[in-house]
Short mmCIF file of C-alpha atoms and ligand atoms in Angstrom, two decimals:
data_model
loop_
_atom_site.label_atom_id
_atom_site.label_comp_id
_atom_site.label_asym_id
_atom_site.label_seq_id
_atom_site.Cartn_x
_atom_site.Cartn_y
_atom_site.Cartn_z
CA GLY A 381 274.28 234.70 90.11
CA PRO A 382 273.13 234.18 86.51
CA ASP A 383 269.54 233.65 87.72
CA PHE A 384 269.69 236.99 89.59
CA ARG A 385 269.57 235.25 92.96
CA ALA A 386 272.16 235.87 95.67
CA ASP A 387 275.16 233.54 95.53
CA PRO A 388 275.38 231.74 98.93
CA ALA A 389 279.03 230.70 98.43
CA ALA A 390 280.08 234.27 97.67
CA MET A 391 278.10 235.51 100.66
CA ALA A 392 279.69 232.89 102.93
CA ALA A 393 283.13 233.90 101.67
CA ALA A 394 282.38 237.54 102.50
CA MET A 395 281.34 236.82 106.12
CA ASP A 396 284.00 237.53 108.72
CA GLU A 397 284.32 238.62 112.35
CA ARG A 398 283.19 242.13 111.38
CA THR A 399 279.88 240.92 109.93
CA VAL A 400 276.89 241.84 112.11
CA LEU A 401 274.06 240.88 109.78
CA VAL A 402 273.47 238.87 106.63
CA VAL A 403 270.45 239.75 104.49
CA ALA A 404 268.53 237.76 101.89
CA SER A 405 265.50 238.81 99.83
CA ALA A 406 262.12 237.14 99.45
CA PRO A 407 261.85 238.28 96.75
CA SER A 408 264.36 240.82 95.46
CA TYR A 409 262.63 243.94 94.20
CA ALA A 410 264.54 244.23 90.93
CA HIS A 411 263.96 240.75 89.52
CA GLY A 412 261.22 239.25 91.72
CA VAL A 413 263.18 236.13 92.66
CA VAL A 414 263.62 234.59 96.11
CA ASP A 415 267.22 234.14 97.26
CA PRO A 416 268.46 230.68 98.38
CA VAL A 417 267.60 231.56 101.99
CA THR A 418 268.26 228.05 103.33
CA ALA A 419 271.92 228.07 102.23
CA ILE A 420 272.50 231.71 103.18
CA ALA A 421 270.95 231.35 106.66
CA ALA A 422 272.91 228.12 107.27
CA ALA A 423 276.19 229.85 106.41
CA ALA A 424 275.31 232.73 108.75
CA ALA A 425 274.21 230.44 111.59
CA GLU A 426 277.40 228.42 111.30
CA ARG A 427 279.34 231.61 112.05
CA GLY A 428 276.98 232.90 114.75
CA ILE A 429 275.76 235.79 112.56
CA ARG A 430 272.14 236.90 112.42
CA CYS A 431 270.28 236.46 109.15
CA HIS A 432 267.53 238.86 108.14
CA VAL A 433 265.04 238.13 105.36
CA ASP A 434 263.75 241.19 103.54
CA ALA A 435 260.25 239.98 102.76
CA CYS A 436 258.95 243.54 102.54
CA ILE A 437 257.19 242.93 99.26
CA GLY A 438 256.74 239.15 99.42
CA GLY A 439 255.96 238.62 103.08
CA TRP A 440 252.21 238.99 102.80
CA VAL A 441 251.67 237.32 99.43
CA LEU A 442 254.13 234.38 99.39
CA PRO A 443 252.37 232.43 102.16
CA TYR A 444 249.22 232.51 100.03
CA ALA A 445 251.24 231.46 96.98
CA THR A 446 252.34 228.40 98.92
CA ARG A 447 248.75 227.74 100.02
CA LEU A 448 247.65 227.96 96.37
CA GLY A 449 250.15 225.23 95.52
CA ARG A 450 252.75 227.39 93.83
CA ASP A 451 256.40 226.54 94.07
CA VAL A 452 258.01 229.00 96.50
CA PRO A 453 261.57 228.55 97.79
CA ALA A 454 261.77 228.40 101.61
CA TRP A 455 262.21 231.81 103.23
CA THR A 456 260.32 231.85 106.58
CA PHE A 457 261.27 231.11 110.20
CA ALA A 458 260.90 227.46 109.22
CA VAL A 459 264.37 227.93 107.74
CA GLU A 460 267.08 227.26 110.31
CA GLY A 461 269.19 230.36 110.94
CA VAL A 462 266.67 233.03 109.91
CA THR A 463 266.60 235.47 112.85
CA SER A 464 264.36 238.29 111.59
CA ILE A 465 261.91 239.02 108.78
CA SER A 466 260.49 242.34 107.57
CA VAL A 467 257.04 242.55 105.98
CA ASP A 468 255.35 245.63 104.54
CA LEU A 469 251.62 245.93 104.96
CA HIS A 470 251.60 248.71 102.36
CA LYS A 471 252.40 246.23 99.59
CA TYR A 472 250.31 243.06 99.32
CA ALA A 473 248.29 243.61 102.47
CA TYR A 474 246.89 246.57 100.46
CA ALA A 475 247.06 248.75 103.59
CA PRO A 476 248.34 252.30 104.05
CA LYS A 477 252.07 252.84 104.57
CA GLY A 478 253.44 253.22 108.07
CA THR A 479 252.72 249.87 109.71
CA SER A 480 255.54 247.66 108.44
CA LEU A 481 256.46 244.66 110.59
CA LEU A 482 259.85 243.58 111.88
CA LEU A 483 259.49 240.04 113.19
CA HIS A 484 262.12 238.41 115.40
CA ARG A 485 262.74 234.72 115.89
CA THR A 486 262.91 234.89 119.70
CA PRO A 487 261.90 237.30 122.50
CA GLU A 488 265.62 237.70 123.30
CA LEU A 489 266.33 238.99 119.81
CA ARG A 490 263.35 241.33 119.96
CA ARG A 491 264.07 242.76 123.39
CA PRO A 492 266.65 245.44 122.37
CA GLN A 493 264.11 246.86 119.96
CA PHE A 494 261.97 248.04 122.88
CA PHE A 495 262.95 251.31 124.51
CA ALA A 496 262.18 252.36 128.09
CA SER A 497 263.35 255.44 129.95
CA ALA A 498 262.45 256.52 133.46
CA ALA A 499 265.40 258.89 133.68
CA TRP A 500 263.38 262.10 133.75
CA PRO A 501 260.54 263.62 135.80
CA GLY A 502 257.93 262.89 133.14
CA TYR A 503 256.05 259.70 132.43
CA THR A 504 258.07 256.54 131.97
CA MET A 505 258.68 256.17 128.27
CA LEU A 506 257.99 252.86 126.68
CA ASN A 507 258.25 252.61 122.91
CA SER A 508 258.04 249.56 120.70
CA THR A 509 258.92 251.25 117.42
CA MET A 510 261.38 253.73 115.98
CA GLN A 511 258.77 256.41 116.48
CA SER A 512 258.11 257.90 119.89
CA THR A 513 254.63 259.27 119.42
CA LYS A 514 253.03 256.67 117.21
CA SER A 515 250.79 257.67 114.33
CA GLY A 516 247.33 256.15 114.82
CA GLY A 517 246.02 256.87 111.33
CA PRO A 518 247.98 254.23 109.41
CA LEU A 519 247.40 251.67 112.17
CA ALA A 520 243.66 252.23 112.06
CA GLY A 521 243.77 252.04 108.26
CA ALA A 522 245.72 248.79 108.29
CA TRP A 523 243.43 247.31 110.95
CA ALA A 524 240.34 248.21 108.91
CA VAL A 525 241.77 246.80 105.66
CA LEU A 526 242.86 243.56 107.34
CA ARG A 527 239.51 243.07 109.06
CA SER A 528 237.66 243.91 105.87
CA LEU A 529 239.62 241.58 103.58
CA GLY A 530 240.35 238.80 106.04
CA ASP A 531 242.17 235.59 105.28
CA GLU A 532 239.71 234.59 102.54
CA GLY A 533 239.99 238.01 100.94
CA TYR A 534 243.77 237.81 100.83
CA GLU A 535 243.62 234.33 99.35
CA ARG A 536 241.31 235.58 96.59
CA LEU A 537 243.56 238.57 95.91
CA ALA A 538 246.62 236.29 95.81
CA ARG A 539 244.82 234.02 93.32
CA ASP A 540 244.10 237.07 91.16
CA VAL A 541 247.59 238.55 91.30
CA PHE A 542 249.31 235.26 90.46
CA GLU A 543 246.90 234.60 87.62
CA ALA A 544 247.79 238.05 86.29
CA VAL A 545 251.53 237.31 86.67
CA ASP A 546 251.17 234.01 84.79
CA ARG A 547 249.17 235.60 81.99
CA ILE A 548 251.66 238.44 81.61
CA ARG A 549 254.58 235.98 81.64
CA ASP A 550 252.85 233.88 78.94
CA GLY A 551 251.96 236.98 76.90
CA VAL A 552 255.52 238.27 77.06
CA GLY A 553 256.69 234.80 76.02
CA GLU A 554 254.91 235.36 72.70
CA MET A 555 256.77 238.62 72.04
CA PRO A 556 260.11 237.78 70.40
CA GLU A 557 261.61 241.16 71.34
CA LEU A 558 261.03 240.66 75.08
CA ALA A 559 262.02 238.11 77.69
CA VAL A 560 261.37 237.69 81.41
CA VAL A 561 264.87 237.79 82.94
CA SER A 562 264.22 235.17 85.60
CA THR A 563 261.08 233.12 86.24
CA PRO A 564 259.32 235.18 88.92
CA ASP A 565 258.82 233.55 92.34
CA SER A 566 256.42 236.28 93.34
CA THR A 567 254.46 239.18 91.86
CA LEU A 568 257.23 241.20 90.22
CA LEU A 569 258.56 240.78 86.69
CA ALA A 570 261.64 242.23 85.02
CA LEU A 571 261.71 242.21 81.22
CA THR A 572 264.70 242.60 78.93
CA THR A 573 264.72 243.39 75.24
CA ASP A 574 266.60 241.43 72.59
CA GLY A 575 268.43 244.49 71.27
CA SER A 576 265.86 245.27 68.56
CA CYS A 577 264.39 247.94 70.81
CA ASP A 578 265.45 250.09 73.72
CA PRO A 579 263.86 249.19 77.10
CA PHE A 580 263.66 252.85 78.14
CA THR A 581 261.82 253.72 74.93
CA VAL A 582 259.38 250.88 75.64
CA CYS A 583 258.75 252.50 79.06
CA ASP A 584 258.06 255.88 77.39
CA GLU A 585 255.76 254.26 74.85
CA MET A 586 253.88 252.49 77.66
CA ALA A 587 253.53 255.82 79.50
CA ALA A 588 252.14 257.36 76.31
CA ARG A 589 249.48 254.62 76.41
CA GLY A 590 248.63 255.27 80.06
CA TRP A 591 250.72 252.51 81.62
CA TYR A 592 253.45 253.37 84.06
CA VAL A 593 256.14 250.71 83.99
CA GLN A 594 259.42 251.24 85.74
CA PRO A 595 262.75 251.56 83.93
CA GLN A 596 265.59 249.83 85.77
CA MET A 597 269.17 250.74 84.87
CA SER A 598 271.81 248.18 84.05
CA PHE A 599 273.77 247.30 87.18
CA ALA A 600 276.77 245.11 87.94
CA GLY A 601 276.35 242.91 84.89
CA SER A 602 272.56 242.78 84.90
CA PRO A 603 270.95 244.45 81.88
CA ALA A 604 268.57 247.41 81.86
CA THR A 605 265.05 246.09 82.39
CA ILE A 606 261.39 247.04 82.39
CA HIS A 607 259.91 246.38 85.82
CA LEU A 608 256.31 245.42 86.49
CA SER A 609 254.82 245.34 89.98
CA VAL A 610 251.64 243.34 89.44
CA SER A 611 248.71 243.65 91.85
CA ALA A 612 245.35 241.90 92.10
CA ALA A 613 243.83 244.92 90.38
CA THR A 614 245.95 244.20 87.29
CA LEU A 615 244.14 240.95 86.46
CA SER A 616 241.10 242.40 84.70
CA HIS A 617 243.39 244.67 82.66
CA VAL A 618 245.94 242.09 81.50
CA PRO A 619 244.63 242.00 77.89
CA GLU A 620 244.95 245.82 77.67
CA LEU A 621 248.38 245.71 79.29
CA LEU A 622 249.65 243.11 76.84
CA ALA A 623 248.14 244.97 73.88
CA ALA A 624 249.83 248.19 75.01
CA LEU A 625 253.11 246.34 75.53
CA GLY A 626 252.94 244.87 72.02
CA GLU A 627 252.30 248.33 70.56
CA ALA A 628 255.01 249.91 72.71
CA VAL A 629 257.57 247.36 71.53
CA GLU A 630 256.58 247.92 67.91
CA ALA A 631 256.92 251.70 68.33
CA ALA A 632 260.27 251.28 70.11
CA VAL A 633 261.61 249.07 67.30
CA ALA A 634 260.51 251.72 64.79
CA ALA A 635 262.09 254.52 66.86
CA GLY A 636 265.47 252.81 66.78
CA PRO A 637 268.21 252.89 69.40
CA VAL A 638 268.63 255.72 71.87
CA THR A 639 272.03 257.33 71.58
CA VAL A 640 273.94 259.42 74.07
CA ASP A 641 276.11 262.22 72.71
CA PRO A 642 279.69 260.92 73.11
CA ALA A 643 280.75 264.35 74.41
CA VAL A 644 278.11 264.11 77.16
CA ALA A 645 279.17 260.58 78.00
CA ALA A 646 282.80 261.70 78.23
CA PHE A 647 281.81 264.70 80.38
CA ILE A 648 280.02 262.40 82.82
CA GLY A 649 282.86 259.89 82.80
CA ASP A 650 285.37 262.60 83.74
CA LEU A 651 283.53 263.87 86.81
CA ASP A 652 284.00 262.60 90.34
CA PRO A 653 280.52 262.35 91.88
CA PHE A 654 281.92 262.88 95.38
CA SER A 655 283.51 266.24 94.69
CA LEU A 656 281.08 267.90 92.33
CA SER A 657 280.79 271.68 92.43
CA GLU A 658 277.64 273.72 91.85
CA GLU A 659 278.98 274.54 88.37
CA ASP A 660 279.56 270.85 87.62
CA PHE A 661 275.97 270.10 88.60
CA ASP A 662 274.61 272.89 86.45
CA GLY A 663 276.68 271.66 83.51
CA LEU A 664 275.51 268.12 84.09
CA LEU A 665 271.85 269.04 84.35
CA LEU A 666 272.19 271.01 81.14
CA ALA A 667 273.96 268.11 79.41
CA ALA A 668 271.35 265.70 80.77
CA GLY A 669 268.56 267.76 79.27
CA LEU A 670 267.07 268.10 82.75
CA VAL A 671 267.32 271.87 82.67
CA GLY A 672 266.48 274.26 79.86
CA ALA A 673 269.35 276.18 78.24
CA ASP A 674 267.48 279.42 78.92
CA SER A 675 267.68 278.94 82.68
CA ALA A 676 271.26 280.15 82.68
CA ASP A 677 270.12 283.73 82.15
CA GLY A 678 267.18 283.36 84.53
CA ALA A 679 264.48 283.41 81.87
CA GLU A 680 261.28 281.53 82.54
CA SER A 681 260.77 278.31 80.64
CA ALA A 682 257.83 277.91 78.31
CA ASP A 683 255.56 276.43 80.98
CA GLY A 684 256.32 279.29 83.32
CA ALA A 685 258.42 277.26 85.74
CA GLU A 686 260.65 279.81 87.35
CA SER A 687 263.37 277.39 88.29
CA GLY A 688 264.14 276.87 84.61
CA LEU A 689 263.94 273.12 85.17
CA ALA A 690 262.09 271.51 82.32
CA LEU A 691 260.60 268.13 83.12
CA PRO A 692 261.03 266.08 79.94
CA GLN A 693 258.01 264.25 78.59
CA ARG A 694 260.11 261.41 77.22
CA MET A 695 262.68 259.91 79.53
CA ALA A 696 264.53 257.46 77.24
CA GLU A 697 267.42 259.84 76.47
CA VAL A 698 267.78 260.81 80.13
CA ASN A 699 267.63 257.17 81.23
CA ALA A 700 270.16 256.12 78.59
CA MET A 701 272.52 258.75 79.93
CA LEU A 702 271.98 257.71 83.54
CA ASP A 703 272.52 254.13 82.42
CA LEU A 704 276.06 255.06 81.33
CA ALA A 705 276.83 256.70 84.66
CA SER A 706 278.13 254.97 87.77
CA ALA A 707 275.67 254.33 90.61
CA ALA A 708 277.23 257.19 92.61
CA MET A 709 276.89 259.52 89.63
CA ARG A 710 273.23 258.51 89.11
CA GLU A 711 272.55 259.40 92.72
CA ALA A 712 274.46 262.69 92.51
CA LEU A 713 272.63 263.72 89.35
CA LEU A 714 269.16 262.95 90.67
CA VAL A 715 269.86 264.61 94.03
CA ALA A 716 271.15 267.70 92.19
CA PHE A 717 268.01 267.71 90.07
CA LEU A 718 265.73 267.41 93.11
CA ASP A 719 267.70 270.15 94.84
CA ARG A 720 267.30 272.52 91.88
CA LEU A 721 263.63 271.62 91.54
CA THR A 722 262.91 272.61 95.15
CA ARG A 723 264.92 275.83 95.44
CA PRO A 724 262.76 278.91 95.83
CA THR A 725 263.28 281.56 93.20
CA ARG A 726 262.25 285.20 93.32
CA ARG A 727 259.78 286.18 90.65
CA SER A 728 261.22 288.95 88.50
CA ARG A 729 258.86 291.89 88.05
C1 PLP B 1139 259.17 248.11 99.52
C2 PLP B 1139 260.39 247.41 99.86
C3 PLP B 1139 261.14 247.82 100.95
C4 PLP B 1139 260.74 249.03 101.80
O1 PLP B 1139 260.63 250.19 101.03
P1 PLP B 1139 259.53 251.32 101.31
O2 PLP B 1139 259.91 252.42 100.38
O3 PLP B 1139 259.66 251.70 102.75
O4 PLP B 1139 258.19 250.78 101.01
C5 PLP B 1139 262.27 247.09 101.27
N1 PLP B 1139 262.64 246.02 100.54
C6 PLP B 1139 261.93 245.60 99.48
C7 PLP B 1139 262.37 244.37 98.72
C8 PLP B 1139 260.78 246.27 99.10
O5 PLP B 1139 260.08 245.87 98.04
#
């Protein structure tokens, strides 16, 4: 929808007898907004379809937002029809990755997730997760972090992160070139530009000032954006962040628009990402500026990288080109790049 939330009517219309699961976000990663879970889950329940809430990034922090009196749309098991919820401890529980939770509404729904096998001469297997042998390190890390922070600690961290979000939102509100695309329900913000500057150039200019902000491509009618994942640790640095953002916008306005060579755009438009040959990939990487022209004859690039792949310092041109490409082509290009980056090459003597 226009507010970047899922459209419950469109979702209901798409549900049929082949639908096994309906998924809503709390919040969506790209725009930080919580979907209308109540309407989506009701439509699913009406048809006997399970409804999962992806609360990977919001699941640990939104309950505290509610406790702090913030306005959070309903997304939990309190909503009729929600059958499962995923929560990542490696986001706002500030724990190591590898201990994410998949919560089920009832024991019956959870049961098939457990695996037992006595059909061999060894011990009777009993696994509760996708892993067989379970990694103790991340569990111990998560346990220690949770015990150390505790409920009070998480409330304090939630207070800090939401104060940072509010200050950033207000600060951005004073920059005429930028706008928050949709009022954030959680800790993520997506910013658009008014056309006076290129969002990818703003990202480069932020990187040049020591801030890594994430470029997001335009997609299905939503514009290219600058993504911020705010954490409690951001709060004490908000003034610096806003100062850097102001400077980055000014530099991006001065730099002017990023253009993609029409020949390159046409080249990309003509290729079918599903049937690309090695030669197509090499041509694309060359056109994308992701590989040095000298790599064709096997010469080493200036930094000595034997693969000939030159990692560009500024990404705006590359991002602008990816922005023109279809989603499938973006994937194909980046996979081809990763593939070339990790191929062993023989050093020439
Ligand atoms: C982080 C996240 C996930 C899980 O991704 P990981 O790479 O495993 O951390 C899923 N959904 C959303 C919305 C997320 O933010």
